[in-house]
Amino acid sequence: EACLQGSDYWLAYWTSHNKDTCPVLNCTVNETLNCSLVDGDELRYPKQFFVSVWGGLLAACFVLVIGRAIGLRLLFLRSSQRMHKSMLDAILKAPMLFFNTNPSGRVLN
């Protein structure tokens, strides 16, 4: 959930940061990102930077959601197997008096 909120925050930051009235100036992307200051203290980045960060956040969200789904599936599968095994052991180890006093429909249910 925090990852999705982070990507939404980054998208809001991107849209408020890159105004059409202030184009990107003096930015070069070689091995490092070199940008000059525009309008005093505000740093302008190229669009590729914003797209890369946003894409990375969405990829991280995708991986986390898939991982959570697989983890929960395995957790629920193990817990249901343990519960079924304990119920079957309890029925098989029950004394005959249990089956004589309870109707078979109640035992099966």
PDB file of C-alpha atoms in Angstrom:
ATOM      1  CA  GLU A   1       0.000   0.000   0.000  1.00  0.00           C
ATOM      2  CA  ALA A   2       2.844   2.371   0.825  1.00  0.00           C
ATOM      3  CA  CYS A   3       4.382   1.669  -2.560  1.00  0.00           C
ATOM      4  CA  LEU A   4       1.192   2.658  -4.365  1.00  0.00           C
ATOM      5  CA  GLN A   5       0.931   5.809  -2.266  1.00  0.00           C
ATOM      6  CA  GLY A   6       4.558   6.582  -3.081  1.00  0.00           C
ATOM      7  CA  SER A   7       3.958   6.269  -6.816  1.00  0.00           C
ATOM      8  CA  ASP A   8       0.900   8.520  -6.526  1.00  0.00           C
ATOM      9  CA  TYR A   9       2.951  11.062  -4.586  1.00  0.00           C
ATOM     10  CA  TRP A  10       5.728  10.916  -7.188  1.00  0.00           C
ATOM     11  CA  LEU A  11       3.219  11.447 -10.001  1.00  0.00           C
ATOM     12  CA  ALA A  12       1.783  14.466  -8.183  1.00  0.00           C
ATOM     13  CA  TYR A  13       5.286  15.818  -7.576  1.00  0.00           C
ATOM     14  CA  TRP A  14       6.179  15.279 -11.232  1.00  0.00           C
ATOM     15  CA  THR A  15       3.114  17.117 -12.518  1.00  0.00           C
ATOM     16  CA  SER A  16       3.640  20.035 -10.154  1.00  0.00           C
ATOM     17  CA  HIS A  17       7.383  20.174 -10.818  1.00  0.00           C
ATOM     18  CA  ASN A  18       7.409  20.162 -14.618  1.00  0.00           C
ATOM     19  CA  LYS A  19       5.411  23.163 -15.766  1.00  0.00           C
ATOM     20  CA  ASP A  20       5.000  23.851 -19.467  1.00  0.00           C
ATOM     21  CA  THR A  21       5.968  27.468 -18.885  1.00  0.00           C
ATOM     22  CA  CYS A  22       9.427  26.497 -17.560  1.00  0.00           C
ATOM     23  CA  PRO A  23      11.185  24.171 -20.011  1.00  0.00           C
ATOM     24  CA  VAL A  24      14.107  21.986 -18.984  1.00  0.00           C
ATOM     25  CA  LEU A  25      17.331  23.970 -19.404  1.00  0.00           C
ATOM     26  CA  ASN A  26      21.004  22.985 -19.413  1.00  0.00           C
ATOM     27  CA  CYS A  27      20.478  19.308 -18.661  1.00  0.00           C
ATOM     28  CA  THR A  28      22.763  16.604 -19.993  1.00  0.00           C
ATOM     29  CA  VAL A  29      22.505  12.902 -19.320  1.00  0.00           C
ATOM     30  CA  ASN A  30      25.789  11.072 -19.798  1.00  0.00           C
ATOM     31  CA  GLU A  31      26.995   8.748 -17.074  1.00  0.00           C
ATOM     32  CA  THR A  32      25.621  11.165 -14.484  1.00  0.00           C
ATOM     33  CA  LEU A  33      22.739  13.588 -14.429  1.00  0.00           C
ATOM     34  CA  ASN A  34      23.956  17.191 -14.769  1.00  0.00           C
ATOM     35  CA  CYS A  35      21.339  19.911 -14.413  1.00  0.00           C
ATOM     36  CA  SER A  36      21.694  23.589 -13.782  1.00  0.00           C
ATOM     37  CA  LEU A  37      19.560  25.625 -11.415  1.00  0.00           C
ATOM     38  CA  VAL A  38      16.536  27.298 -12.941  1.00  0.00           C
ATOM     39  CA  ASP A  39      14.548  30.054 -11.258  1.00  0.00           C
ATOM     40  CA  GLY A  40      16.938  30.432  -8.352  1.00  0.00           C
ATOM     41  CA  ASP A  41      16.859  27.367  -6.109  1.00  0.00           C
ATOM     42  CA  GLU A  42      14.575  25.001  -8.020  1.00  0.00           C
ATOM     43  CA  LEU A  43      16.294  22.127  -9.811  1.00  0.00           C
ATOM     44  CA  ARG A  44      14.827  20.965 -13.124  1.00  0.00           C
ATOM     45  CA  TYR A  45      15.202  17.372 -14.251  1.00  0.00           C
ATOM     46  CA  PRO A  46      14.561  15.852 -17.680  1.00  0.00           C
ATOM     47  CA  LYS A  47      11.358  13.897 -18.269  1.00  0.00           C
ATOM     48  CA  GLN A  48      13.298  10.633 -18.496  1.00  0.00           C
ATOM     49  CA  PHE A  49      14.246  11.002 -14.831  1.00  0.00           C
ATOM     50  CA  PHE A  50      10.635  11.328 -13.704  1.00  0.00           C
ATOM     51  CA  VAL A  51       9.481   8.494 -15.956  1.00  0.00           C
ATOM     52  CA  SER A  52      12.299   6.239 -14.730  1.00  0.00           C
ATOM     53  CA  VAL A  53      11.528   6.819 -11.053  1.00  0.00           C
ATOM     54  CA  TRP A  54       7.789   6.396 -11.592  1.00  0.00           C
ATOM     55  CA  GLY A  55       8.340   3.213 -13.625  1.00  0.00           C
ATOM     56  CA  GLY A  56      10.629   1.852 -10.922  1.00  0.00           C
ATOM     57  CA  LEU A  57       8.051   2.531  -8.253  1.00  0.00           C
ATOM     58  CA  LEU A  58       5.340   0.800 -10.283  1.00  0.00           C
ATOM     59  CA  ALA A  59       7.608  -2.191 -10.937  1.00  0.00           C
ATOM     60  CA  ALA A  60       8.342  -2.430  -7.209  1.00  0.00           C
ATOM     61  CA  CYS A  61       4.601  -2.285  -6.484  1.00  0.00           C
ATOM     62  CA  PHE A  62       3.962  -5.071  -8.979  1.00  0.00           C
ATOM     63  CA  VAL A  63       6.650  -7.294  -7.435  1.00  0.00           C
ATOM     64  CA  LEU A  64       5.397  -6.625  -3.898  1.00  0.00           C
ATOM     65  CA  VAL A  65       1.754  -7.328  -4.786  1.00  0.00           C
ATOM     66  CA  ILE A  66       2.627 -10.587  -6.554  1.00  0.00           C
ATOM     67  CA  GLY A  67       4.878 -11.602  -3.663  1.00  0.00           C
ATOM     68  CA  ARG A  68       2.147 -10.854  -1.144  1.00  0.00           C
ATOM     69  CA  ALA A  69      -0.396 -12.869  -3.135  1.00  0.00           C
ATOM     70  CA  ILE A  70       1.915 -15.878  -3.401  1.00  0.00           C
ATOM     71  CA  GLY A  71       2.863 -15.644   0.278  1.00  0.00           C
ATOM     72  CA  LEU A  72      -0.744 -15.474   1.440  1.00  0.00           C
ATOM     73  CA  ARG A  73      -1.708 -18.354  -0.823  1.00  0.00           C
ATOM     74  CA  LEU A  74       1.033 -20.529   0.661  1.00  0.00           C
ATOM     75  CA  LEU A  75       0.084 -19.484   4.199  1.00  0.00           C
ATOM     76  CA  PHE A  76      -3.599 -20.304   3.679  1.00  0.00           C
ATOM     77  CA  LEU A  77      -2.777 -23.596   1.962  1.00  0.00           C
ATOM     78  CA  ARG A  78      -0.543 -24.727   4.850  1.00  0.00           C
ATOM     79  CA  SER A  79      -3.057 -23.689   7.490  1.00  0.00           C
ATOM     80  CA  SER A  80      -5.916 -25.526   5.759  1.00  0.00           C
ATOM     81  CA  GLN A  81      -3.764 -28.658   5.419  1.00  0.00           C
ATOM     82  CA  ARG A  82      -2.878 -28.548   9.120  1.00  0.00           C
ATOM     83  CA  MET A  83      -6.501 -27.995  10.115  1.00  0.00           C
ATOM     84  CA  HIS A  84      -7.705 -30.878   7.938  1.00  0.00           C
ATOM     85  CA  LYS A  85      -5.009 -33.179   9.294  1.00  0.00           C
ATOM     86  CA  SER A  86      -5.834 -32.335  12.913  1.00  0.00           C
ATOM     87  CA  MET A  87      -9.586 -32.850  12.331  1.00  0.00           C
ATOM     88  CA  LEU A  88      -8.979 -36.184  10.583  1.00  0.00           C
ATOM     89  CA  ASP A  89      -6.673 -37.342  13.385  1.00  0.00           C
ATOM     90  CA  ALA A  90      -9.275 -36.370  15.973  1.00  0.00           C
ATOM     91  CA  ILE A  91     -12.033 -38.307  14.177  1.00  0.00           C
ATOM     92  CA  LEU A  92      -9.867 -41.385  13.608  1.00  0.00           C
ATOM     93  CA  LYS A  93      -8.711 -41.459  17.241  1.00  0.00           C
ATOM     94  CA  ALA A  94     -12.178 -40.924  18.689  1.00  0.00           C
ATOM     95  CA  PRO A  95     -13.617 -43.777  20.813  1.00  0.00           C
ATOM     96  CA  MET A  96     -16.524 -45.847  19.507  1.00  0.00           C
ATOM     97  CA  LEU A  97     -18.847 -44.234  22.054  1.00  0.00           C
ATOM     98  CA  PHE A  98     -18.522 -40.959  20.109  1.00  0.00           C
ATOM     99  CA  PHE A  99     -19.886 -42.603  16.950  1.00  0.00           C
ATOM    100  CA  ASN A 100     -22.667 -44.394  18.831  1.00  0.00           C
ATOM    101  CA  THR A 101     -23.964 -41.220  20.490  1.00  0.00           C
ATOM    102  CA  ASN A 102     -23.630 -38.842  17.500  1.00  0.00           C
ATOM    103  CA  PRO A 103     -25.490 -39.322  14.218  1.00  0.00           C
ATOM    104  CA  SER A 104     -23.300 -39.832  11.138  1.00  0.00           C
ATOM    105  CA  GLY A 105     -24.584 -36.620   9.553  1.00  0.00           C
ATOM    106  CA  ARG A 106     -23.286 -34.568  12.477  1.00  0.00           C
ATOM    107  CA  VAL A 107     -19.904 -36.334  12.341  1.00  0.00           C
ATOM    108  CA  LEU A 108     -19.546 -35.714   8.597  1.00  0.00           C
ATOM    109  CA  ASN A 109     -20.674 -32.137   8.865  1.00  0.00           C
TER     110      ASN A 109
END
